[in-house]
Protein backbone atom coordinates (compact mmCIF):
# COMPACT_ATOMS: atom_id res chain seq x y z
CA UNK A 1 0.00 0.00 0.00
CA UNK A 2 1.27 3.42 -0.92
CA UNK A 3 0.41 6.85 0.49
CA UNK A 4 0.82 9.74 -1.92
CA UNK A 5 1.38 13.44 -1.30
CA UNK A 6 -0.90 15.15 -3.80
CA UNK A 7 0.99 18.43 -3.47
CA UNK A 8 4.38 16.92 -4.30
CA UNK A 9 2.86 14.18 -6.48
CA UNK A 10 5.16 11.65 -4.89
CA UNK A 11 4.88 8.60 -2.66
CA UNK A 12 5.49 9.50 0.98
CA UNK A 13 4.73 6.14 2.66
CA UNK A 14 5.07 2.55 1.52
CA UNK A 15 3.71 -0.55 3.28
CA UNK A 16 4.43 -3.98 1.87
CA UNK A 17 1.70 -5.60 3.93
CA UNK A 18 0.13 -8.29 1.74
CA UNK A 19 1.05 -11.20 -0.49
CA UNK A 20 -2.01 -10.96 -2.73
CA UNK A 21 -4.13 -8.18 -4.25
CA UNK A 22 -5.45 -5.42 -1.98
CA UNK A 23 -9.25 -5.43 -2.10
CA UNK A 24 -10.18 -2.42 0.04
CA UNK A 25 -8.70 0.38 2.17
CA UNK A 26 -10.19 2.58 4.89
CA UNK A 27 -8.55 5.41 6.82
CA UNK A 28 -9.05 6.08 10.55
CA UNK A 29 -8.33 9.78 10.84
CA UNK A 30 -8.44 9.96 14.64
CA UNK A 31 -5.66 7.38 15.07
CA UNK A 32 -3.91 8.06 11.73
CA UNK A 33 -4.10 4.39 10.77
CA UNK A 34 -4.70 2.78 7.41
CA UNK A 35 -6.64 -0.50 7.33
CA UNK A 36 -6.39 -2.76 4.31
CA UNK A 37 -7.94 -6.08 3.29
CA UNK A 38 -6.49 -8.51 0.81
CA UNK A 39 -7.20 -11.64 -1.15
CA UNK A 40 -4.66 -13.46 0.99
CA UNK A 41 -7.20 -13.50 3.83
CA UNK A 42 -5.47 -10.87 5.92
CA UNK A 43 -6.25 -7.43 7.29
CA UNK A 44 -3.38 -5.06 7.93
CA UNK A 45 -3.32 -1.98 10.15
CA UNK A 46 -0.67 0.52 9.09
CA UNK A 47 0.29 3.43 11.34
CA UNK A 48 1.06 6.56 9.36
CA UNK A 49 2.68 8.14 12.41
CA UNK A 50 5.07 5.31 13.25
CA UNK A 51 5.33 3.81 9.76
CA UNK A 52 4.61 0.40 11.23
CA UNK A 53 2.37 -2.44 10.11
CA UNK A 54 0.34 -4.63 12.46
CA UNK A 55 -0.83 -7.81 10.75
CA UNK A 56 -3.94 -9.79 11.46
CA UNK A 57 -1.99 -13.01 10.80
CA UNK A 58 1.63 -14.11 10.56
CA UNK A 59 3.76 -13.74 7.46
CA UNK A 60 6.51 -16.05 6.31
CA UNK A 61 9.69 -14.12 5.65
CA UNK A 62 12.36 -15.25 3.27
CA UNK A 63 15.79 -13.96 4.33
CA UNK A 64 17.12 -14.45 0.82
CA UNK A 65 14.42 -12.19 -0.53
CA UNK A 66 15.31 -8.54 -0.95
CA UNK A 67 11.96 -7.63 0.63
CA UNK A 68 13.23 -8.96 3.96
CA UNK A 69 14.93 -5.63 4.57
CA UNK A 70 11.56 -3.89 4.29
CA UNK A 71 9.80 -6.38 6.58
CA UNK A 72 12.51 -6.18 9.19
CA UNK A 73 12.08 -2.40 9.36
CA UNK A 74 8.31 -2.75 9.87
CA UNK A 75 7.60 -4.42 13.20
CA UNK A 76 4.75 -6.93 13.39
CA UNK A 77 2.50 -5.88 16.30
CA UNK A 78 -0.27 -8.52 16.24
CA UNK A 79 -0.89 -11.92 14.69
CA UNK A 80 -3.99 -14.01 14.29
CA UNK A 81 -5.03 -17.36 12.98
CA UNK A 82 -5.17 -17.73 9.22
CA UNK A 83 -8.50 -16.93 7.56
CA UNK A 84 -9.46 -19.15 4.66
CA UNK A 85 -11.81 -16.47 3.32
CA UNK A 86 -10.66 -13.71 1.01
CA UNK A 87 -11.33 -10.37 2.68
CA UNK A 88 -12.96 -8.12 0.08
CA UNK A 89 -14.19 -5.01 1.91
CA UNK A 90 -13.71 -3.14 5.18
CA UNK A 91 -15.45 -0.36 7.10
CA UNK A 92 -15.12 1.17 10.59
CA UNK A 93 -18.30 1.45 12.71
CA UNK A 94 -19.62 1.93 16.23
CA UNK A 95 -17.66 5.18 16.70
CA UNK A 96 -14.38 3.47 15.91
CA UNK A 97 -14.91 0.50 18.23
CA UNK A 98 -15.67 -2.10 15.53
CA UNK A 99 -14.15 -3.00 12.18
CA UNK A 100 -16.37 -4.91 9.72
CA UNK A 101 -14.90 -7.03 6.90
CA UNK A 102 -16.81 -8.59 4.03
CA UNK A 103 -15.63 -11.97 2.78
CA UNK A 104 -15.73 -14.20 -0.28
CA UNK A 105 -18.21 -16.61 1.34
CA UNK A 106 -20.62 -13.83 2.34
CA UNK A 107 -19.78 -13.72 6.04
CA UNK A 108 -19.22 -10.41 7.82
CA UNK A 109 -16.30 -10.55 10.26
CA UNK A 110 -16.49 -8.16 13.23
CA UNK A 111 -13.22 -7.10 14.86
CA UNK A 112 -12.88 -5.08 18.04
CA UNK A 113 -10.57 -2.09 17.66
CA UNK A 114 -7.11 -2.87 18.96
CA UNK A 115 -7.83 -6.61 19.04
CA UNK A 116 -7.16 -7.65 15.48
CA UNK A 117 -5.81 -11.06 16.40
CA UNK A 118 -9.16 -12.71 15.73
CA UNK A 119 -12.71 -11.61 14.95
CA UNK A 120 -15.05 -11.17 17.90
CA UNK A 121 -18.23 -11.99 15.97
CA UNK A 122 -19.37 -13.43 12.65
CA UNK A 123 -22.56 -12.70 10.67
CA UNK A 124 -23.39 -15.26 7.97
CA UNK A 125 -26.92 -14.38 6.84
CA UNK A 126 -25.64 -12.88 3.56
CA UNK A 127 -24.04 -16.19 2.52
CA UNK A 128 -23.35 -17.70 0.04
CA UNK A 129 -22.96 -14.49 -2.00
CA UNK A 130 -19.70 -12.65 -1.45
CA UNK A 131 -19.79 -9.18 0.12
CA UNK A 132 -17.73 -7.13 -2.33
CA UNK A 133 -18.57 -3.64 -1.05
CA UNK A 134 -19.38 -2.04 2.31
CA UNK A 135 -20.59 1.51 2.97
CA UNK A 136 -21.43 2.88 6.40
CA UNK A 137 -24.82 4.60 6.59
CA UNK A 138 -24.54 5.41 10.29
CA UNK A 139 -22.90 3.86 13.34
CA UNK A 140 -25.50 1.06 13.51
CA UNK A 141 -26.25 0.33 9.85
CA UNK A 142 -24.11 -0.58 6.86
CA UNK A 143 -25.00 -0.91 3.17
CA UNK A 144 -23.64 -4.05 1.50
CA UNK A 145 -23.04 -4.84 -2.16
CA UNK A 146 -23.10 -8.54 -2.97
CA UNK A 147 -22.02 -10.90 -5.71
CA UNK A 148 -25.61 -11.39 -6.90
CA UNK A 149 -26.07 -7.66 -7.57
CA UNK A 150 -28.20 -7.00 -4.49
CA UNK A 151 -27.68 -3.90 -2.33
CA UNK A 152 -28.87 -4.53 1.22
CA UNK A 153 -29.17 -2.61 4.46
CA UNK A 154 -27.67 -4.54 7.38
CA UNK A 155 -27.78 -3.75 11.08
CA UNK A 156 -24.67 -4.24 13.20
CA UNK A 157 -24.93 -5.33 16.85
CA UNK A 158 -27.61 -6.54 16.80
CA UNK A 159 -26.66 -8.23 13.53
CA UNK A 160 -29.56 -8.57 11.10
CA UNK A 161 -30.53 -7.99 7.50
CA UNK A 162 -32.95 -5.06 7.69
CA UNK A 163 -33.98 -5.41 4.05
CA UNK A 164 -32.67 -5.38 0.44
CA UNK A 165 -32.94 -1.82 -0.85
CA UNK A 166 -31.85 -2.07 -4.51
CA UNK A 167 -30.60 -4.38 -7.23
CA UNK A 168 -27.87 -3.06 -9.50
CA UNK A 169 -27.82 -5.96 -11.99
CA UNK A 170 -27.07 -9.66 -12.11
CA UNK A 171 -23.36 -8.87 -11.81
CA UNK A 172 -21.38 -8.31 -8.58
CA UNK A 173 -21.51 -4.86 -7.01
CA UNK A 174 -17.93 -3.58 -6.98
CA UNK A 175 -18.23 -0.25 -5.15
CA UNK A 176 -20.71 1.92 -3.27
CA UNK A 177 -20.46 5.62 -2.47
CA UNK A 178 -22.61 8.56 -1.34
CA UNK A 179 -22.94 11.88 -3.09
CA UNK A 180 -21.50 14.89 -1.27
CA UNK A 181 -24.94 15.88 0.03
CA UNK A 182 -25.93 12.32 1.06
CA UNK A 183 -28.96 12.44 -1.23
CA UNK A 184 -27.83 9.78 -3.68
CA UNK A 185 -26.22 6.36 -3.46
CA UNK A 186 -23.94 5.38 -6.31
CA UNK A 187 -23.13 1.81 -7.31
CA UNK A 188 -20.88 0.31 -9.97
CA UNK A 189 -20.69 -3.24 -11.27
CA UNK A 190 -19.22 -5.42 -14.00
CA UNK A 191 -21.88 -4.14 -16.39
CA UNK A 192 -19.74 -0.97 -16.77
CA UNK A 193 -22.57 1.23 -15.54
CA UNK A 194 -22.77 3.77 -12.73
CA UNK A 195 -26.23 3.85 -11.17
CA UNK A 196 -27.51 6.57 -8.84
CA UNK A 197 -30.23 5.81 -6.33
CA UNK A 198 -32.34 8.34 -4.43
CA UNK A 199 -31.42 7.59 -0.82
CA UNK A 200 -34.73 8.88 0.58
CA UNK A 201 -36.64 6.51 -1.70
CA UNK A 202 -34.41 3.57 -0.77
CA UNK A 203 -34.83 4.18 2.97
CA UNK A 204 -38.53 5.07 2.80
CA UNK A 205 -40.40 3.45 5.66
CA UNK A 206 -37.24 2.56 7.57
CA UNK A 207 -37.09 5.88 9.42
CA UNK A 208 -34.24 8.12 10.50
CA UNK A 209 -33.65 8.15 14.27
CA UNK A 210 -32.67 11.83 14.33
CA UNK A 211 -35.47 12.97 12.06
CA UNK A 212 -38.06 10.89 13.86
CA UNK A 213 -36.89 12.27 17.20
CA UNK A 214 -37.37 15.81 15.94
CA UNK A 215 -40.74 14.93 14.47
CA UNK A 216 -41.93 13.46 17.74
CA UNK A 217 -40.79 16.55 19.63
CA UNK A 218 -42.62 18.79 17.17
CA UNK A 219 -45.78 16.74 17.29
CA UNK A 220 -45.76 16.74 21.07
CA UNK A 221 -45.45 20.49 21.18
CA UNK A 222 -48.24 20.87 18.64
CA UNK A 223 -50.53 18.62 20.64
CA UNK A 224 -49.80 20.64 23.74
CA UNK A 225 -50.73 23.81 21.89
CA UNK A 226 -53.92 22.23 20.62
CA UNK A 227 -54.81 20.87 24.03
CA UNK A 228 -54.06 24.15 25.81
CA UNK A 229 -55.68 26.76 23.58
CA UNK A 230 -59.09 25.30 22.66
CA UNK A 231 -60.32 24.88 26.25
CA UNK A 232 -59.73 28.58 26.86
CA UNK A 233 -61.60 29.58 23.73
CA UNK A 234 -64.36 27.05 24.31
CA UNK A 235 -64.84 28.24 27.87
CA UNK A 236 -65.10 31.82 26.67
CA UNK A 237 -67.53 30.80 23.93
CA UNK A 238 -69.71 28.93 26.37
CA UNK A 239 -69.73 31.86 28.74
CA UNK A 240 -70.61 34.30 25.96
CA UNK A 241 -73.23 31.95 24.62
CA UNK A 242 -74.75 31.43 28.03
CA UNK A 243 -74.88 35.17 28.60
CA UNK A 244 -76.43 35.70 25.18
CA UNK A 245 -79.00 33.01 25.75
CA UNK A 246 -79.84 34.37 29.18
CA UNK A 247 -80.39 37.90 27.89
CA UNK A 248 -82.38 36.59 24.95
CA UNK A 249 -84.69 34.59 27.20
CA UNK A 250 -85.24 37.61 29.43
CA UNK A 251 -86.20 39.88 26.55
CA UNK A 252 -88.53 37.27 25.06
CA UNK A 253 -90.34 36.78 28.35
CA UNK A 254 -90.72 40.59 28.74
CA UNK A 255 -92.38 41.03 25.33
CA UNK A 256 -94.47 37.96 25.87
CA UNK A 257 -95.97 39.55 28.97
CA UNK A 258 -96.82 42.68 26.94
JSON list of N, CA and C in Angstrom, two decimals, residues 85-141:
[
{"chain": "A", "resi": 85, "resn": "UNK", "atom": "N", "xyz": [-11.03, -17.36, 4.18]},
{"chain": "A", "resi": 85, "resn": "UNK", "atom": "CA", "xyz": [-11.81, -16.47, 3.32]},
{"chain": "A", "resi": 85, "resn": "UNK", "atom": "C", "xyz": [-10.96, -15.34, 2.78]},
{"chain": "A", "resi": 86, "resn": "UNK", "atom": "N", "xyz": [-11.23, -14.94, 1.55]},
{"chain": "A", "resi": 86, "resn": "UNK", "atom": "CA", "xyz": [-10.66, -13.71, 1.01]},
{"chain": "A", "resi": 86, "resn": "UNK", "atom": "C", "xyz": [-11.42, -12.53, 1.61]},
{"chain": "A", "resi": 87, "resn": "UNK", "atom": "N", "xyz": [-10.70, -11.56, 2.13]},
{"chain": "A", "resi": 87, "resn": "UNK", "atom": "CA", "xyz": [-11.33, -10.37, 2.68]},
{"chain": "A", "resi": 87, "resn": "UNK", "atom": "C", "xyz": [-11.46, -9.34, 1.55]},
{"chain": "A", "resi": 88, "resn": "UNK", "atom": "N", "xyz": [-12.69, -8.93, 1.27]},
{"chain": "A", "resi": 88, "resn": "UNK", "atom": "CA", "xyz": [-12.96, -8.12, 0.08]},
{"chain": "A", "resi": 88, "resn": "UNK", "atom": "C", "xyz": [-13.31, -6.67, 0.38]},
{"chain": "A", "resi": 89, "resn": "UNK", "atom": "N", "xyz": [-13.75, -6.37, 1.60]},
{"chain": "A", "resi": 89, "resn": "UNK", "atom": "CA", "xyz": [-14.19, -5.01, 1.91]},
{"chain": "A", "resi": 89, "resn": "UNK", "atom": "C", "xyz": [-14.03, -4.77, 3.40]},
{"chain": "A", "resi": 90, "resn": "UNK", "atom": "N", "xyz": [-13.93, -3.49, 3.77]},
{"chain": "A", "resi": 90, "resn": "UNK", "atom": "CA", "xyz": [-13.71, -3.14, 5.18]},
{"chain": "A", "resi": 90, "resn": "UNK", "atom": "C", "xyz": [-14.33, -1.78, 5.45]},
{"chain": "A", "resi": 91, "resn": "UNK", "atom": "N", "xyz": [-14.87, -1.63, 6.67]},
{"chain": "A", "resi": 91, "resn": "UNK", "atom": "CA", "xyz": [-15.45, -0.36, 7.10]},
{"chain": "A", "resi": 91, "resn": "UNK", "atom": "C", "xyz": [-15.35, -0.29, 8.62]},
{"chain": "A", "resi": 92, "resn": "UNK", "atom": "N", "xyz": [-15.22, 0.93, 9.14]},
{"chain": "A", "resi": 92, "resn": "UNK", "atom": "CA", "xyz": [-15.12, 1.17, 10.59]},
{"chain": "A", "resi": 92, "resn": "UNK", "atom": "C", "xyz": [-16.46, 1.69, 11.09]},
{"chain": "A", "resi": 93, "resn": "UNK", "atom": "N", "xyz": [-16.98, 1.08, 12.19]},
{"chain": "A", "resi": 93, "resn": "UNK", "atom": "CA", "xyz": [-18.30, 1.45, 12.71]},
{"chain": "A", "resi": 93, "resn": "UNK", "atom": "C", "xyz": [-18.26, 1.56, 14.23]},
{"chain": "A", "resi": 94, "resn": "UNK", "atom": "N", "xyz": [-19.45, 1.84, 14.79]},
{"chain": "A", "resi": 94, "resn": "UNK", "atom": "CA", "xyz": [-19.62, 1.93, 16.23]},
{"chain": "A", "resi": 94, "resn": "UNK", "atom": "C", "xyz": [-18.65, 2.93, 16.85]},
{"chain": "A", "resi": 95, "resn": "UNK", "atom": "N", "xyz": [-18.53, 4.11, 16.20]},
{"chain": "A", "resi": 95, "resn": "UNK", "atom": "CA", "xyz": [-17.66, 5.18, 16.70]},
{"chain": "A", "resi": 95, "resn": "UNK", "atom": "C", "xyz": [-16.22, 4.72, 16.87]},
{"chain": "A", "resi": 96, "resn": "UNK", "atom": "N", "xyz": [-15.77, 3.92, 15.91]},
{"chain": "A", "resi": 96, "resn": "UNK", "atom": "CA", "xyz": [-14.38, 3.47, 15.91]},
{"chain": "A", "resi": 96, "resn": "UNK", "atom": "C", "xyz": [-14.11, 2.26, 16.76]},
{"chain": "A", "resi": 97, "resn": "UNK", "atom": "N", "xyz": [-15.13, 1.65, 17.35]},
{"chain": "A", "resi": 97, "resn": "UNK", "atom": "CA", "xyz": [-14.91, 0.50, 18.23]},
{"chain": "A", "resi": 97, "resn": "UNK", "atom": "C", "xyz": [-14.96, -0.83, 17.49]},
{"chain": "A", "resi": 98, "resn": "UNK", "atom": "N", "xyz": [-15.54, -0.86, 16.28]},
{"chain": "A", "resi": 98, "resn": "UNK", "atom": "CA", "xyz": [-15.67, -2.10, 15.53]},
{"chain": "A", "resi": 98, "resn": "UNK", "atom": "C", "xyz": [-15.19, -1.91, 14.09]},
{"chain": "A", "resi": 99, "resn": "UNK", "atom": "N", "xyz": [-14.57, -2.96, 13.57]},
{"chain": "A", "resi": 99, "resn": "UNK", "atom": "CA", "xyz": [-14.15, -3.00, 12.18]},
{"chain": "A", "resi": 99, "resn": "UNK", "atom": "C", "xyz": [-14.87, -4.17, 11.52]},
{"chain": "A", "resi": 100, "resn": "UNK", "atom": "N", "xyz": [-15.57, -3.91, 10.41]},
{"chain": "A", "resi": 100, "resn": "UNK", "atom": "CA", "xyz": [-16.37, -4.91, 9.72]},
{"chain": "A", "resi": 100, "resn": "UNK", "atom": "C", "xyz": [-15.68, -5.26, 8.41]},
{"chain": "A", "resi": 101, "resn": "UNK", "atom": "N", "xyz": [-15.52, -6.55, 8.14]},
{"chain": "A", "resi": 101, "resn": "UNK", "atom": "CA", "xyz": [-14.90, -7.03, 6.90]},
{"chain": "A", "resi": 101, "resn": "UNK", "atom": "C", "xyz": [-15.87, -7.94, 6.17]},
{"chain": "A", "resi": 102, "resn": "UNK", "atom": "N", "xyz": [-16.03, -7.70, 4.87]},
{"chain": "A", "resi": 102, "resn": "UNK", "atom": "CA", "xyz": [-16.81, -8.59, 4.03]},
{"chain": "A", "resi": 102, "resn": "UNK", "atom": "C", "xyz": [-15.92, -9.64, 3.39]},
{"chain": "A", "resi": 103, "resn": "UNK", "atom": "N", "xyz": [-16.45, -10.85, 3.23]},
{"chain": "A", "resi": 103, "resn": "UNK", "atom": "CA", "xyz": [-15.63, -11.97, 2.78]},
{"chain": "A", "resi": 103, "resn": "UNK", "atom": "C", "xyz": [-16.17, -12.60, 1.49]},
{"chain": "A", "resi": 104, "resn": "UNK", "atom": "N", "xyz": [-15.38, -13.51, 0.95]},
{"chain": "A", "resi": 104, "resn": "UNK", "atom": "CA", "xyz": [-15.73, -14.20, -0.28]},
{"chain": "A", "resi": 104, "resn": "UNK", "atom": "C", "xyz": [-16.94, -15.11, -0.09]},
{"chain": "A", "resi": 105, "resn": "UNK", "atom": "N", "xyz": [-17.11, -15.69, 1.08]},
{"chain": "A", "resi": 105, "resn": "UNK", "atom": "CA", "xyz": [-18.21, -16.61, 1.34]},
{"chain": "A", "resi": 105, "resn": "UNK", "atom": "C", "xyz": [-19.48, -15.89, 1.80]},
{"chain": "A", "resi": 106, "resn": "UNK", "atom": "N", "xyz": [-19.44, -14.58, 1.93]},
{"chain": "A", "resi": 106, "resn": "UNK", "atom": "CA", "xyz": [-20.62, -13.83, 2.34]},
{"chain": "A", "resi": 106, "resn": "UNK", "atom": "C", "xyz": [-20.72, -13.54, 3.81]},
{"chain": "A", "resi": 107, "resn": "UNK", "atom": "N", "xyz": [-19.77, -13.99, 4.60]},
{"chain": "A", "resi": 107, "resn": "UNK", "atom": "CA", "xyz": [-19.78, -13.72, 6.04]},
{"chain": "A", "resi": 107, "resn": "UNK", "atom": "C", "xyz": [-19.22, -12.32, 6.31]},
{"chain": "A", "resi": 108, "resn": "UNK", "atom": "N", "xyz": [-19.77, -11.67, 7.33]},
{"chain": "A", "resi": 108, "resn": "UNK", "atom": "CA", "xyz": [-19.22, -10.41, 7.82]},
{"chain": "A", "resi": 108, "resn": "UNK", "atom": "C", "xyz": [-18.44, -10.70, 9.09]},
{"chain": "A", "resi": 109, "resn": "UNK", "atom": "N", "xyz": [-17.15, -10.35, 9.10]},
{"chain": "A", "resi": 109, "resn": "UNK", "atom": "CA", "xyz": [-16.30, -10.55, 10.26]},
{"chain": "A", "resi": 109, "resn": "UNK", "atom": "C", "xyz": [-16.23, -9.26, 11.05]},
{"chain": "A", "resi": 110, "resn": "UNK", "atom": "N", "xyz": [-16.50, -9.33, 12.35]},
{"chain": "A", "resi": 110, "resn": "UNK", "atom": "CA", "xyz": [-16.49, -8.16, 13.23]},
{"chain": "A", "resi": 110, "resn": "UNK", "atom": "C", "xyz": [-15.26, -8.23, 14.13]},
{"chain": "A", "resi": 111, "resn": "UNK", "atom": "N", "xyz": [-14.41, -7.21, 14.03]},
{"chain": "A", "resi": 111, "resn": "UNK", "atom": "CA", "xyz": [-13.22, -7.10, 14.86]},
{"chain": "A", "resi": 111, "resn": "UNK", "atom": "C", "xyz": [-13.40, -5.95, 15.85]},
{"chain": "A", "resi": 112, "resn": "UNK", "atom": "N", "xyz": [-12.92, -6.15, 17.06]},
{"chain": "A", "resi": 112, "resn": "UNK", "atom": "CA", "xyz": [-12.88, -5.08, 18.04]},
{"chain": "A", "resi": 112, "resn": "UNK", "atom": "C", "xyz": [-11.60, -4.27, 17.83]},
{"chain": "A", "resi": 113, "resn": "UNK", "atom": "N", "xyz": [-11.72, -2.95, 17.92]},
{"chain": "A", "resi": 113, "resn": "UNK", "atom": "CA", "xyz": [-10.57, -2.09, 17.66]},
{"chain": "A", "resi": 113, "resn": "UNK", "atom": "C", "xyz": [-9.45, -2.39, 18.66]},
{"chain": "A", "resi": 114, "resn": "UNK", "atom": "N", "xyz": [-8.25, -2.57, 18.13]},
{"chain": "A", "resi": 114, "resn": "UNK", "atom": "CA", "xyz": [-7.11, -2.87, 18.96]},
{"chain": "A", "resi": 114, "resn": "UNK", "atom": "C", "xyz": [-6.93, -4.35, 19.24]},
{"chain": "A", "resi": 115, "resn": "UNK", "atom": "N", "xyz": [-7.91, -5.17, 18.86]},
{"chain": "A", "resi": 115, "resn": "UNK", "atom": "CA", "xyz": [-7.83, -6.61, 19.04]},
{"chain": "A", "resi": 115, "resn": "UNK", "atom": "C", "xyz": [-8.03, -7.30, 17.70]},
{"chain": "A", "resi": 116, "resn": "UNK", "atom": "N", "xyz": [-7.05, -7.14, 16.83]},
{"chain": "A", "resi": 116, "resn": "UNK", "atom": "CA", "xyz": [-7.16, -7.65, 15.48]},
{"chain": "A", "resi": 116, "resn": "UNK", "atom": "C", "xyz": [-6.64, -9.08, 15.34]},
{"chain": "A", "resi": 117, "resn": "UNK", "atom": "N", "xyz": [-6.33, -9.70, 16.45]},
{"chain": "A", "resi": 117, "resn": "UNK", "atom": "CA", "xyz": [-5.81, -11.06, 16.40]},
{"chain": "A", "resi": 117, "resn": "UNK", "atom": "C", "xyz": [-6.85, -12.02, 15.83]},
{"chain": "A", "resi": 118, "resn": "UNK", "atom": "N", "xyz": [-8.09, -11.86, 16.23]},
{"chain": "A", "resi": 118, "resn": "UNK", "atom": "CA", "xyz": [-9.16, -12.71, 15.73]},
{"chain": "A", "resi": 118, "resn": "UNK", "atom": "C", "xyz": [-10.47, -11.94, 15.81]},
{"chain": "A", "resi": 119, "resn": "UNK", "atom": "N", "xyz": [-11.44, -12.31, 14.96]},
{"chain": "A", "resi": 119, "resn": "UNK", "atom": "CA", "xyz": [-12.71, -11.61, 14.95]},
{"chain": "A", "resi": 119, "resn": "UNK", "atom": "C", "xyz": [-13.50, -11.95, 16.21]},
{"chain": "A", "resi": 120, "resn": "UNK", "atom": "N", "xyz": [-14.25, -10.98, 16.69]},
{"chain": "A", "resi": 120, "resn": "UNK", "atom": "CA", "xyz": [-15.05, -11.17, 17.90]},
{"chain": "A", "resi": 120, "resn": "UNK", "atom": "C", "xyz": [-16.44, -11.67, 17.59]},
{"chain": "A", "resi": 121, "resn": "UNK", "atom": "N", "xyz": [-16.89, -11.54, 16.34]},
{"chain": "A", "resi": 121, "resn": "UNK", "atom": "CA", "xyz": [-18.23, -11.99, 15.97]},
{"chain": "A", "resi": 121, "resn": "UNK", "atom": "C", "xyz": [-18.25, -12.25, 14.47]},
{"chain": "A", "resi": 122, "resn": "UNK", "atom": "N", "xyz": [-19.24, -13.07, 14.05]},
{"chain": "A", "resi": 122, "resn": "UNK", "atom": "CA", "xyz": [-19.37, -13.43, 12.65]},
{"chain": "A", "resi": 122, "resn": "UNK", "atom": "C", "xyz": [-20.85, -13.45, 12.28]},
{"chain": "A", "resi": 123, "resn": "UNK", "atom": "N", "xyz": [-21.18, -12.77, 11.16]},
{"chain": "A", "resi": 123, "resn": "UNK", "atom": "CA", "xyz": [-22.56, -12.70, 10.67]},
{"chain": "A", "resi": 123, "resn": "UNK", "atom": "C", "xyz": [-22.62, -13.37, 9.30]},
{"chain": "A", "resi": 124, "resn": "UNK", "atom": "N", "xyz": [-23.43, -14.42, 9.17]},
{"chain": "A", "resi": 124, "resn": "UNK", "atom": "CA", "xyz": [-23.39, -15.26, 7.97]},
{"chain": "A", "resi": 124, "resn": "UNK", "atom": "C", "xyz": [-24.69, -15.23, 7.17]},
{"chain": "A", "resi": 125, "resn": "UNK", "atom": "N", "xyz": [-25.61, -14.35, 7.50]},
{"chain": "A", "resi": 125, "resn": "UNK", "atom": "CA", "xyz": [-26.92, -14.38, 6.84]},
{"chain": "A", "resi": 125, "resn": "UNK", "atom": "C", "xyz": [-26.86, -13.93, 5.38]},
{"chain": "A", "resi": 126, "resn": "UNK", "atom": "N", "xyz": [-25.77, -13.31, 4.96]},
{"chain": "A", "resi": 126, "resn": "UNK", "atom": "CA", "xyz": [-25.64, -12.88, 3.56]},
{"chain": "A", "resi": 126, "resn": "UNK", "atom": "C", "xyz": [-25.05, -13.98, 2.68]},
{"chain": "A", "resi": 127, "resn": "UNK", "atom": "N", "xyz": [-24.61, -15.07, 3.26]},
{"chain": "A", "resi": 127, "resn": "UNK", "atom": "CA", "xyz": [-24.04, -16.19, 2.52]},
{"chain": "A", "resi": 127, "resn": "UNK", "atom": "C", "xyz": [-25.12, -16.80, 1.61]},
{"chain": "A", "resi": 128, "resn": "UNK", "atom": "N", "xyz": [-24.72, -17.42, 0.48]},
{"chain": "A", "resi": 128, "resn": "UNK", "atom": "CA", "xyz": [-23.35, -17.70, 0.04]},
{"chain": "A", "resi": 128, "resn": "UNK", "atom": "C", "xyz": [-22.76, -16.64, -0.88]},
{"chain": "A", "resi": 129, "resn": "UNK", "atom": "N", "xyz": [-23.45, -15.52, -1.08]},
{"chain": "A", "resi": 129, "resn": "UNK", "atom": "CA", "xyz": [-22.96, -14.49, -2.00]},
{"chain": "A", "resi": 129, "resn": "UNK", "atom": "C", "xyz": [-21.90, -13.64, -1.33]},
{"chain": "A", "resi": 130, "resn": "UNK", "atom": "N", "xyz": [-20.80, -13.43, -2.01]},
{"chain": "A", "resi": 130, "resn": "UNK", "atom": "CA", "xyz": [-19.70, -12.65, -1.45]},
{"chain": "A", "resi": 130, "resn": "UNK", "atom": "C", "xyz": [-20.12, -11.21, -1.23]},
{"chain": "A", "resi": 131, "resn": "UNK", "atom": "N", "xyz": [-19.54, -10.59, -0.19]},
{"chain": "A", "resi": 131, "resn": "UNK", "atom": "CA", "xyz": [-19.79, -9.18, 0.12]},
{"chain": "A", "resi": 131, "resn": "UNK", "atom": "C", "xyz": [-18.61, -8.38, -0.43]},
{"chain": "A", "resi": 132, "resn": "UNK", "atom": "N", "xyz": [-18.81, -7.81, -1.62]},
{"chain": "A", "resi": 132, "resn": "UNK", "atom": "CA", "xyz": [-17.73, -7.13, -2.33]},
{"chain": "A", "resi": 132, "resn": "UNK", "atom": "C", "xyz": [-17.57, -5.66, -1.94]},
{"chain": "A", "resi": 133, "resn": "UNK", "atom": "N", "xyz": [-18.62, -5.07, -1.37]},
{"chain": "A", "resi": 133, "resn": "UNK", "atom": "CA", "xyz": [-18.57, -3.64, -1.05]},
{"chain": "A", "resi": 133, "resn": "UNK", "atom": "C", "xyz": [-19.32, -3.38, 0.25]},
{"chain": "A", "resi": 134, "resn": "UNK", "atom": "N", "xyz": [-18.76, -2.48, 1.07]},
{"chain": "A", "resi": 134, "resn": "UNK", "atom": "CA", "xyz": [-19.38, -2.04, 2.31]},
{"chain": "A", "resi": 134, "resn": "UNK", "atom": "C", "xyz": [-19.37, -0.52, 2.36]},
{"chain": "A", "resi": 135, "resn": "UNK", "atom": "N", "xyz": [-20.48, 0.06, 2.84]},
{"chain": "A", "resi": 135, "resn": "UNK", "atom": "CA", "xyz": [-20.59, 1.51, 2.97]},
{"chain": "A", "resi": 135, "resn": "UNK", "atom": "C", "xyz": [-21.37, 1.82, 4.23]},
{"chain": "A", "resi": 136, "resn": "UNK", "atom": "N", "xyz": [-20.76, 2.56, 5.14]},
{"chain": "A", "resi": 136, "resn": "UNK", "atom": "CA", "xyz": [-21.43, 2.88, 6.40]},
{"chain": "A", "resi": 136, "resn": "UNK", "atom": "C", "xyz": [-22.49, 3.94, 6.20]},
{"chain": "A", "resi": 137, "resn": "UNK", "atom": "N", "xyz": [-23.73, 3.62, 6.61]},
{"chain": "A", "resi": 137, "resn": "UNK", "atom": "CA", "xyz": [-24.82, 4.60, 6.59]},
{"chain": "A", "resi": 137, "resn": "UNK", "atom": "C", "xyz": [-24.81, 5.42, 7.87]},
{"chain": "A", "resi": 138, "resn": "UNK", "atom": "N", "xyz": [-24.72, 4.76, 9.00]},
{"chain": "A", "resi": 138, "resn": "UNK", "atom": "CA", "xyz": [-24.54, 5.41, 10.29]},
{"chain": "A", "resi": 138, "resn": "UNK", "atom": "C", "xyz": [-23.79, 4.43, 11.18]},
{"chain": "A", "resi": 139, "resn": "UNK", "atom": "N", "xyz": [-23.70, 4.71, 12.46]},
{"chain": "A", "resi": 139, "resn": "UNK", "atom": "CA", "xyz": [-22.90, 3.86, 13.34]},
{"chain": "A", "resi": 139, "resn": "UNK", "atom": "C", "xyz": [-23.54, 2.50, 13.61]},
{"chain": "A", "resi": 140, "resn": "UNK", "atom": "N", "xyz": [-24.80, 2.32, 13.26]},
{"chain": "A", "resi": 140, "resn": "UNK", "atom": "CA", "xyz": [-25.50, 1.06, 13.51]},
{"chain": "A", "resi": 140, "resn": "UNK", "atom": "C", "xyz": [-25.90, 0.32, 12.25]},
{"chain": "A", "resi": 141, "resn": "UNK", "atom": "N", "xyz": [-25.80, 0.95, 11.09]},
{"chain": "A", "resi": 141, "resn": "UNK", "atom": "CA", "xyz": [-26.25, 0.33, 9.85]},
{"chain": "A", "resi": 141, "resn": "UNK", "atom": "C", "xyz": [-25.20, 0.49, 8.75]}
]
